[in-house]
Amino acid sequence: MKKILITNYALCILLIAACGNKTENGTNANENDSTAVVENTEKTESTDATTDEATISQTKEGAKLFIETVYNTYLNPSKEDEDKIDNAEINLFGMAYMDQYMSDILLQKIVDANDKQIADDDLFLDYDHWTNSQDNTDFKLKEVNCIEYTGETATLEVILANDSWESKVYPIIEYNKEKGRWFVSDFFANGKKFLRSVQDYLDGED
């Protein structure tokens, strides 16, 4: 009888030890899986962050990459962008989907000029400053050069081309430190800044 009890007691100890090892191994496996997921997530987020930081960094290269992103968006609107255009009351300068890249002042001046031209039955905003053209379409982005950089602002030369001709555009961008990114703040064309032309128009001097 004593032998049976001792044998049963030994078996119980072995079973408990085996269960303990199984649980421990299972926990380690779950921890490893969890660690792998975290590492993969961090890697993806890191990659995305690197891409974003490249286009918003306060550097000459960042300014150039920002404008490339802006023009690729403007010239190749997505289906979502096209839906925004269809539902927008105003889409001057493509602002229905380009507003995310434009400074608050630029957006407001365009709205003010549009209000005035409607009230005066006038036509002032009949020119596409993104492409420096009026009737030409189907432009493709050919080249972007940073021709002036101060750290706070930058003036870019954007070269566009279609089957008919080549156009050069000079957008001016400003770095908003509070938001930590670049915004298009003005355009330079025909020897004059766009915002200056708008203000002259609003003041009745144009």
Coordinates of C-alpha atoms in Angstrom, one line a residue:
M1 CA 0.0 0.0 0.0
K2 CA 2.8 2.4 0.9
K3 CA 4.5 1.6 -2.4
I4 CA 1.3 2.5 -4.3
L5 CA 1.0 5.8 -2.4
I6 CA 4.6 6.7 -3.1
T7 CA 4.3 5.8 -6.7
N8 CA 1.1 7.9 -7.1
Y9 CA 2.7 10.8 -5.3
A10 CA 5.7 10.7 -7.6
L11 CA 3.4 10.6 -10.7
C12 CA 1.5 13.7 -9.4
I13 CA 4.8 15.6 -9.0
L14 CA 5.9 14.7 -12.6
L15 CA 2.5 15.7 -14.0
I16 CA 2.6 19.1 -12.2
A17 CA 6.2 19.7 -13.4
A18 CA 5.2 18.9 -17.0
C19 CA 2.2 21.2 -16.9
G20 CA 4.3 24.0 -15.6
N21 CA 6.9 23.6 -18.4
K22 CA 4.1 23.6 -21.0
T23 CA 2.5 26.7 -19.6
E24 CA 5.9 28.4 -19.5
N25 CA 6.7 27.4 -23.0
G26 CA 3.3 28.7 -24.2
T27 CA 3.8 32.0 -22.5
N28 CA 7.2 32.4 -24.1
A29 CA 5.7 31.7 -27.5
N30 CA 3.0 34.3 -27.0
E31 CA 5.5 36.8 -25.8
N32 CA 7.7 36.1 -28.8
D33 CA 4.7 36.5 -31.2
S34 CA 3.7 39.7 -29.5
T35 CA 7.3 41.1 -29.7
A36 CA 7.4 40.2 -33.4
V37 CA 4.2 42.1 -34.0
V38 CA 5.4 45.2 -32.1
E39 CA 8.7 45.1 -34.0
N40 CA 6.9 44.9 -37.4
T41 CA 4.6 47.7 -36.4
E42 CA 7.4 49.9 -35.3
K43 CA 9.3 49.1 -38.5
T44 CA 6.3 50.1 -40.6
E45 CA 5.6 53.3 -38.6
S46 CA 9.3 54.2 -38.8
T47 CA 9.3 53.8 -42.6
D48 CA 6.2 56.0 -43.0
A49 CA 7.6 58.5 -40.7
T50 CA 10.8 58.7 -42.7
T51 CA 8.9 59.3 -45.9
D52 CA 6.8 62.0 -44.2
E53 CA 9.8 63.7 -42.6
A54 CA 11.5 63.8 -46.0
T55 CA 8.7 65.9 -47.5
I56 CA 8.2 68.2 -44.5
S57 CA 11.8 68.6 -43.3
Q58 CA 13.0 72.2 -43.0
T59 CA 15.7 71.7 -45.5
K60 CA 16.3 72.6 -49.2
E61 CA 15.7 69.0 -50.1
G62 CA 12.6 68.9 -48.0
A63 CA 11.2 71.9 -49.8
K64 CA 11.9 70.3 -53.2
L65 CA 10.3 67.0 -52.2
F66 CA 7.3 68.9 -50.8
I67 CA 6.7 70.7 -54.1
E68 CA 7.0 67.5 -56.0
T69 CA 4.3 66.0 -53.8
V70 CA 2.1 69.0 -54.3
Y71 CA 2.4 68.9 -58.1
N72 CA 1.9 65.2 -58.4
T73 CA -1.3 65.6 -56.4
Y74 CA -2.5 68.6 -58.4
L75 CA -1.8 67.1 -61.8
N76 CA -3.0 63.6 -60.9
P77 CA -6.1 63.9 -58.7
S78 CA -7.3 60.7 -57.1
K79 CA -10.9 59.4 -57.3
E80 CA -11.4 60.9 -53.8
D81 CA -10.0 64.2 -55.0
E82 CA -12.3 64.2 -58.0
D83 CA -15.3 63.6 -55.6
K84 CA -14.2 66.6 -53.6
I85 CA -14.1 68.7 -56.8
D86 CA -17.6 67.6 -57.8
N87 CA -19.0 68.5 -54.4
A88 CA -17.2 71.8 -53.9
E89 CA -18.8 75.2 -54.2
I90 CA -15.4 76.7 -55.1
N91 CA -12.5 74.9 -56.7
L92 CA -10.4 77.8 -57.8
F93 CA -6.7 76.8 -57.8
G94 CA -8.0 73.3 -57.1
M95 CA -8.6 74.4 -53.6
A96 CA -11.2 71.7 -53.1
Y97 CA -8.4 69.1 -52.7
M98 CA -5.3 71.3 -52.7
D99 CA -6.2 73.3 -49.6
Q100 CA -4.1 70.9 -47.4
Y101 CA -1.0 72.3 -49.1
M102 CA -2.0 76.0 -49.2
S103 CA -1.4 78.6 -46.5
D104 CA -4.4 80.1 -44.8
I105 CA -3.6 83.5 -46.2
L106 CA -3.4 82.3 -49.7
L107 CA -6.7 80.4 -49.4
Q108 CA -8.5 83.5 -47.9
K109 CA -7.2 85.9 -50.5
I110 CA -8.5 83.6 -53.3
V111 CA -11.9 83.5 -51.6
D112 CA -11.9 87.3 -51.2
A113 CA -11.0 87.8 -54.8
N114 CA -13.7 85.4 -55.9
D115 CA -16.3 87.2 -53.8
K116 CA -15.3 90.5 -55.4
Q117 CA -15.4 89.2 -59.0
I118 CA -18.9 87.7 -58.4
A119 CA -20.1 90.9 -56.8
D120 CA -18.6 93.1 -59.6
D121 CA -19.6 90.6 -62.4
D122 CA -15.9 90.5 -63.2
L123 CA -13.4 87.9 -64.2
F124 CA -10.1 88.1 -62.3
L125 CA -9.2 84.6 -61.4
D126 CA -9.2 83.1 -64.9
Y127 CA -5.6 82.0 -64.8
D128 CA -4.1 78.7 -63.5
H129 CA -1.1 79.8 -61.4
W130 CA -0.2 76.2 -60.6
T131 CA 0.7 75.7 -64.3
N132 CA 1.3 79.4 -65.3
S133 CA -1.2 78.9 -68.1
Q134 CA -4.8 79.6 -69.1
D135 CA -6.0 77.1 -71.6
N136 CA -3.3 74.4 -71.6
T137 CA -3.9 71.1 -69.8
D138 CA -2.4 67.6 -69.5
F139 CA 0.8 68.8 -68.0
K140 CA 3.3 66.4 -66.6
L141 CA 5.9 67.3 -63.9
K142 CA 9.3 67.4 -65.6
E143 CA 11.6 69.0 -63.1
V144 CA 11.8 70.8 -59.8
N145 CA 14.7 73.1 -58.8
C146 CA 15.1 75.1 -55.6
I147 CA 16.4 78.5 -56.7
E148 CA 16.2 80.3 -53.4
Y149 CA 16.2 79.0 -49.9
T150 CA 16.3 80.9 -46.6
G151 CA 15.3 78.2 -44.1
E152 CA 11.9 79.9 -43.5
T153 CA 10.9 80.3 -47.1
A154 CA 11.9 78.8 -50.5
T155 CA 11.2 79.7 -54.1
L156 CA 11.0 76.8 -56.5
E157 CA 11.2 76.5 -60.2
V158 CA 8.7 73.9 -61.5
I159 CA 9.0 72.8 -65.1
L160 CA 5.9 71.3 -66.6
A161 CA 5.4 70.0 -70.1
N162 CA 2.6 68.7 -72.3
D163 CA 2.5 67.8 -76.0
S164 CA 2.3 71.5 -77.0
W165 CA 4.8 73.4 -74.9
E166 CA 6.8 73.7 -71.7
S167 CA 5.8 75.9 -68.8
K168 CA 7.8 77.2 -65.9
V169 CA 6.1 78.0 -62.6
Y170 CA 7.6 79.7 -59.5
P171 CA 5.7 78.8 -56.3
I172 CA 6.8 80.3 -53.0
I173 CA 6.5 78.2 -49.9
E174 CA 6.8 79.0 -46.2
Y175 CA 7.7 76.7 -43.3
N176 CA 5.1 76.8 -40.5
K177 CA 7.0 75.9 -37.4
E178 CA 3.9 75.5 -35.3
K179 CA 2.5 72.8 -37.7
G180 CA 6.0 71.5 -38.6
R181 CA 5.6 71.5 -42.3
W182 CA 5.7 73.5 -45.6
F183 CA 2.8 75.4 -47.2
V184 CA 2.5 77.1 -50.6
S185 CA 2.1 80.8 -49.7
D186 CA 2.4 82.6 -53.1
F187 CA 3.3 82.4 -56.7
F188 CA 5.7 84.6 -58.7
A189 CA 4.8 85.2 -62.3
N190 CA 5.2 88.0 -64.9
G191 CA 7.4 90.0 -62.5
K192 CA 4.8 90.1 -59.7
K193 CA 3.7 88.0 -56.8
F194 CA 0.2 86.6 -57.0
L195 CA -0.9 87.9 -53.5
R196 CA 0.3 91.4 -54.5
S197 CA -1.9 91.2 -57.6
V198 CA -4.9 90.0 -55.6
Q199 CA -4.5 92.8 -53.0
D200 CA -4.3 95.4 -55.8
Y201 CA -7.5 93.9 -57.3
L202 CA -9.2 94.0 -53.9
D203 CA -8.1 97.6 -53.4
G204 CA -9.4 98.6 -56.9
E205 CA -5.9 99.3 -58.2
D206 CA -5.7 96.5 -60.7

